[in-house]
Amino acid sequence: MHANDPLDVTRRSLIAGGVATAAVVSTPLGAQAASAPAQRAPAATLPVSLKINGKTRKIDVDPRTTLLDALREHLDLTGTKKGCDHGQCGACTVIVEGRRINSCLTLAVMHDGDSVTTIEGLGQPGNLHPMQAAFVTHDGYQCGYCTPGQICSAVATLGEIKDGIPSHVTADLAAGIAPTEDEIRERMSGNICRCAAYSNIVTAIRDVAGERA
Ligand code: FES
Ligand code: FES
């Protein structure tokens, strides 16, 4: 290719640009660190008092700690599972002040003084909660990872129905009729089961609700 060929000039310009870029990339780390922002100091902790499964527990947590991580990492209550950590699967469902919530979507410090029920507080081997027993009876699980959240959600669901809290399909409830399969599926739709044990989960819940499928 001729020295004055415009294509050759372009090629040489590109090579020169590449060398300049390489020089920037290869700048010693120390020089880069000198211009980097200072590292943040560790966050201060805040005291939180939770009434968990009937017992008052006091912890100091980084204010950014979710209720889920407080339960699992600070209180060793690992029955509550972390699935998505983004409010999409329901594996982390616990009951707070009588209402089910996704514990991955709320901060522990927001629940200072609240009553929290986890799967460990519903029942224990040899003394199962009726919902736990029904899940066993009807094979409402396979791998079991979603099961603590499913059971907490199911218990709270029946509480919601009893309290007359509406869902999208409330015709039967308004008439005082036991929850239908559709009603239960609607109310439990926030709890995902990768093993697809849905039919047996619904059967277990209807069993506890007194409406045998
Ligand atoms: S872990 Fe909380 S909703 Fe999935
Ligand atoms: S039993 Fe495996 S995810 Fe539900």
Tab-separated table of C-alpha atoms and ligand atoms in Angstrom:
chain	number	residue	atom	x	y	z
A	1	MET	CA	0.000	0.000	0.000
A	2	HIS	CA	1.369	3.546	-0.931
A	3	ALA	CA	2.584	5.801	1.920
A	4	ASN	CA	0.154	8.546	0.913
A	5	ASP	CA	-2.724	6.168	0.554
A	6	PRO	CA	-5.552	7.631	2.708
A	7	LEU	CA	-6.401	4.108	3.870
A	8	ASP	CA	-2.822	3.692	5.168
A	9	VAL	CA	-3.071	7.026	7.064
A	10	THR	CA	-6.242	5.839	8.665
A	11	ARG	CA	-4.587	2.575	9.660
A	12	ARG	CA	-1.613	4.403	11.231
A	13	SER	CA	-3.962	6.760	13.079
A	14	LEU	CA	-5.810	3.790	14.502
A	15	ILE	CA	-2.567	2.163	15.666
A	16	ALA	CA	-1.482	5.411	17.335
A	17	GLY	CA	-4.853	5.670	19.033
A	18	GLY	CA	-4.545	2.077	20.211
A	19	VAL	CA	-1.122	2.758	21.748
A	20	ALA	CA	-2.521	5.787	23.580
A	21	THR	CA	-5.417	3.698	24.909
A	22	ALA	CA	-3.030	0.970	26.051
A	23	ALA	CA	-0.976	3.578	27.895
A	24	VAL	CA	-4.076	4.736	29.792
A	25	VAL	CA	-5.113	1.182	30.615
A	26	SER	CA	-1.630	0.305	31.840
A	27	THR	CA	-1.436	3.296	34.231
A	28	PRO	CA	-0.103	1.947	37.563
A	29	LEU	CA	-2.865	0.985	40.001
A	30	GLY	CA	-1.328	3.247	42.622
A	31	ALA	CA	-1.824	6.269	40.379
A	32	GLN	CA	-5.467	5.302	39.771
A	33	ALA	CA	-6.073	4.713	43.462
A	34	ALA	CA	-4.766	8.195	44.228
A	35	SER	CA	-7.627	9.689	42.222
A	36	ALA	CA	-10.290	7.140	43.380
A	37	PRO	CA	-12.882	8.294	45.934
A	38	ALA	CA	-12.160	7.377	49.523
A	39	GLN	CA	-13.716	4.113	50.732
A	40	ARG	CA	-16.869	4.468	52.736
A	41	ALA	CA	-16.698	3.863	56.430
A	42	PRO	CA	-18.720	0.866	57.629
A	43	ALA	CA	-22.338	1.779	58.345
A	44	ALA	CA	-23.294	2.288	61.961
A	45	THR	CA	-25.589	-0.340	63.426
A	46	LEU	CA	-28.954	0.229	64.984
A	47	PRO	CA	-30.592	-1.751	67.770
A	48	VAL	CA	-33.749	-3.647	66.826
A	49	SER	CA	-36.076	-5.550	69.098
A	50	LEU	CA	-38.271	-8.192	67.464
A	51	LYS	CA	-40.787	-10.483	69.089
A	52	ILE	CA	-39.998	-13.619	67.153
A	53	ASN	CA	-42.130	-16.700	67.650
A	54	GLY	CA	-43.208	-15.347	71.023
A	55	LYS	CA	-39.738	-14.458	72.312
A	56	THR	CA	-38.176	-11.013	72.358
A	57	ARG	CA	-34.878	-10.953	70.486
A	58	LYS	CA	-32.595	-7.921	70.402
A	59	ILE	CA	-30.006	-7.446	67.675
A	60	ASP	CA	-27.779	-4.694	66.321
A	61	VAL	CA	-27.918	-4.489	62.559
A	62	ASP	CA	-26.692	-2.379	59.697
A	63	PRO	CA	-29.812	-0.334	58.847
A	64	ARG	CA	-29.679	-1.778	55.327
A	65	THR	CA	-30.208	-5.339	56.608
A	66	THR	CA	-33.383	-6.946	55.331
A	67	LEU	CA	-35.679	-8.733	57.716
A	68	LEU	CA	-34.807	-11.936	55.850
A	69	ASP	CA	-31.083	-11.522	56.471
A	70	ALA	CA	-31.708	-10.525	60.076
A	71	LEU	CA	-33.614	-13.771	60.608
A	72	ARG	CA	-31.124	-15.981	58.812
A	73	GLU	CA	-27.786	-14.332	59.532
A	74	HIS	CA	-28.329	-12.667	62.913
A	75	LEU	CA	-30.868	-14.939	64.575
A	76	ASP	CA	-29.981	-18.297	63.010
A	77	LEU	CA	-33.575	-18.878	61.924
A	78	THR	CA	-32.728	-20.498	58.626
A	79	GLY	CA	-36.141	-22.068	58.079
A	80	THR	CA	-37.076	-18.923	56.172
A	81	LYS	CA	-35.544	-19.324	52.729
A	82	LYS	CA	-33.902	-16.912	50.325
A	83	GLY	CA	-34.957	-17.637	46.779
A	84	CYS	CA	-34.819	-14.592	44.518
A	85	ASP	CA	-34.104	-11.873	47.137
A	86	HIS	CA	-36.224	-9.600	44.922
A	87	GLY	CA	-39.821	-10.161	45.986
A	88	GLN	CA	-40.614	-12.528	43.165
A	89	CYS	CA	-40.780	-16.043	44.611
A	90	GLY	CA	-42.324	-15.932	48.096
A	91	ALA	CA	-39.756	-18.309	49.614
A	92	CYS	CA	-38.993	-15.719	52.307
A	93	THR	CA	-42.616	-15.267	53.446
A	94	VAL	CA	-43.076	-14.711	57.179
A	95	ILE	CA	-46.016	-13.416	59.192
A	96	VAL	CA	-45.558	-9.954	60.720
A	97	GLU	CA	-48.274	-8.590	62.980
A	98	GLY	CA	-50.643	-11.171	61.514
A	99	ARG	CA	-49.957	-10.316	57.880
A	100	ARG	CA	-47.706	-12.218	55.485
A	101	ILE	CA	-44.881	-10.316	53.908
A	102	ASN	CA	-41.849	-11.014	51.760
A	103	SER	CA	-39.081	-10.574	54.297
A	104	CYS	CA	-36.525	-9.875	51.546
A	105	LEU	CA	-38.371	-6.674	50.654
A	106	THR	CA	-38.394	-5.014	54.039
A	107	LEU	CA	-35.722	-3.774	56.406
A	108	ALA	CA	-35.336	-5.219	59.868
A	109	VAL	CA	-35.197	-1.744	61.420
A	110	MET	CA	-38.686	-1.038	60.061
A	111	HIS	CA	-40.071	-3.750	62.339
A	112	ASP	CA	-38.708	-2.686	65.685
A	113	GLY	CA	-41.184	-3.981	68.263
A	114	ASP	CA	-43.166	-6.093	65.777
A	115	SER	CA	-44.284	-9.680	66.269
A	116	VAL	CA	-42.820	-11.996	63.660
A	117	THR	CA	-43.832	-15.619	63.097
A	118	THR	CA	-41.510	-17.835	61.097
A	119	ILE	CA	-41.898	-21.468	60.123
A	120	GLU	CA	-40.036	-22.428	63.311
A	121	GLY	CA	-42.739	-20.708	65.348
A	122	LEU	CA	-45.674	-22.469	63.709
A	123	GLY	CA	-44.749	-25.958	64.858
A	124	GLN	CA	-41.960	-28.382	65.474
A	125	PRO	CA	-41.477	-32.081	64.713
A	126	GLY	CA	-43.860	-33.953	66.976
A	127	ASN	CA	-46.036	-30.875	67.408
A	128	LEU	CA	-46.830	-29.705	63.891
A	129	HIS	CA	-49.148	-26.853	63.026
A	130	PRO	CA	-52.259	-28.224	61.233
A	131	MET	CA	-51.031	-26.621	57.998
A	132	GLN	CA	-47.638	-28.308	58.308
A	133	ALA	CA	-49.368	-31.634	58.981
A	134	ALA	CA	-51.650	-31.162	55.970
A	135	PHE	CA	-48.674	-30.456	53.698
A	136	VAL	CA	-47.130	-33.732	54.894
A	137	THR	CA	-50.374	-35.656	54.480
A	138	HIS	CA	-51.015	-34.366	50.957
A	139	ASP	CA	-47.410	-34.269	49.709
A	140	GLY	CA	-47.516	-30.513	49.313
A	141	TYR	CA	-43.819	-30.349	48.512
A	142	GLN	CA	-41.021	-32.097	46.658
A	143	CYS	CA	-37.609	-30.482	47.233
A	144	GLY	CA	-39.090	-28.454	50.093
A	145	TYR	CA	-37.244	-25.212	49.408
A	146	CYS	CA	-40.387	-23.148	48.896
A	147	THR	CA	-42.312	-24.973	51.614
A	148	PRO	CA	-41.678	-22.743	54.666
A	149	GLY	CA	-42.863	-19.743	52.665
A	150	GLN	CA	-45.802	-21.685	51.252
A	151	ILE	CA	-46.917	-22.769	54.723
A	152	CYS	CA	-46.548	-19.308	56.287
A	153	SER	CA	-48.440	-17.860	53.343
A	154	ALA	CA	-51.144	-20.519	53.595
A	155	VAL	CA	-51.669	-19.905	57.306
A	156	ALA	CA	-51.948	-16.155	56.738
A	157	THR	CA	-54.215	-16.739	53.729
A	158	LEU	CA	-56.785	-18.500	55.858
A	159	GLY	CA	-56.500	-15.633	58.335
A	160	GLU	CA	-57.184	-13.141	55.541
A	161	ILE	CA	-60.222	-15.122	54.439
A	162	LYS	CA	-61.498	-15.283	58.012
A	163	ASP	CA	-61.008	-11.521	58.355
A	164	GLY	CA	-62.838	-10.893	55.082
A	165	ILE	CA	-59.834	-9.358	53.330
A	166	PRO	CA	-60.781	-9.378	49.649
A	167	SER	CA	-58.783	-10.817	46.788
A	168	HIS	CA	-59.519	-10.641	43.066
A	169	VAL	CA	-61.898	-13.595	43.244
A	170	THR	CA	-64.042	-13.070	46.290
A	171	ALA	CA	-67.522	-14.021	45.147
A	172	ASP	CA	-67.627	-17.210	47.185
A	173	LEU	CA	-66.134	-15.560	50.222
A	174	ALA	CA	-68.621	-12.721	50.125
A	175	ALA	CA	-71.328	-15.364	50.291
A	176	GLY	CA	-69.655	-16.964	53.308
A	177	ILE	CA	-68.645	-20.073	51.361
A	178	ALA	CA	-65.359	-21.885	52.054
A	179	PRO	CA	-62.555	-20.896	49.696
A	180	THR	CA	-62.610	-22.482	46.288
A	181	GLU	CA	-59.565	-23.853	44.541
A	182	ASP	CA	-59.471	-20.706	42.384
A	183	GLU	CA	-59.602	-18.494	45.460
A	184	ILE	CA	-56.706	-20.303	47.062
A	185	ARG	CA	-54.651	-20.320	43.868
A	186	GLU	CA	-55.238	-16.580	43.506
A	187	ARG	CA	-54.232	-15.822	47.077
A	188	MET	CA	-51.191	-18.101	46.925
A	189	SER	CA	-50.034	-16.819	43.549
A	190	GLY	CA	-47.097	-14.960	45.108
A	191	ASN	CA	-45.548	-18.237	46.252
A	192	ILE	CA	-43.722	-19.967	43.435
A	193	CYS	CA	-42.917	-23.671	43.533
A	194	ARG	CA	-40.234	-24.750	41.088
A	195	CYS	CA	-41.271	-28.364	41.677
A	196	ALA	CA	-44.858	-27.463	40.692
A	197	ALA	CA	-46.479	-29.099	43.716
A	198	TYR	CA	-49.368	-26.670	43.350
A	199	SER	CA	-52.226	-29.187	43.203
A	200	ASN	CA	-51.188	-30.840	46.441
A	201	ILE	CA	-50.552	-27.489	48.107
A	202	VAL	CA	-54.092	-26.386	47.273
A	203	THR	CA	-55.455	-29.702	48.532
A	204	ALA	CA	-53.593	-29.248	51.829
A	205	ILE	CA	-54.911	-25.724	52.302
A	206	ARG	CA	-58.472	-26.717	51.478
A	207	ASP	CA	-58.151	-29.578	53.923
A	208	VAL	CA	-57.201	-27.192	56.731
A	209	ALA	CA	-59.931	-24.795	55.657
A	210	GLY	CA	-62.399	-27.631	56.168
A	211	GLU	CA	-63.223	-27.970	52.512
A	212	ARG	CA	-61.799	-31.324	51.501
A	213	ALA	CA	-61.001	-31.435	47.809
B	1	FES	S1	-36.617	-14.413	48.414
B	1	FES	FE1	-38.126	-12.964	48.941
B	1	FES	S2	-39.605	-13.118	47.382
B	1	FES	FE2	-37.998	-14.440	46.719
B	2	FES	S1	-41.224	-28.100	46.636
B	2	FES	FE1	-39.478	-27.625	45.418
B	2	FES	S2	-39.737	-25.539	44.956
B	2	FES	FE2	-41.583	-26.093	45.895
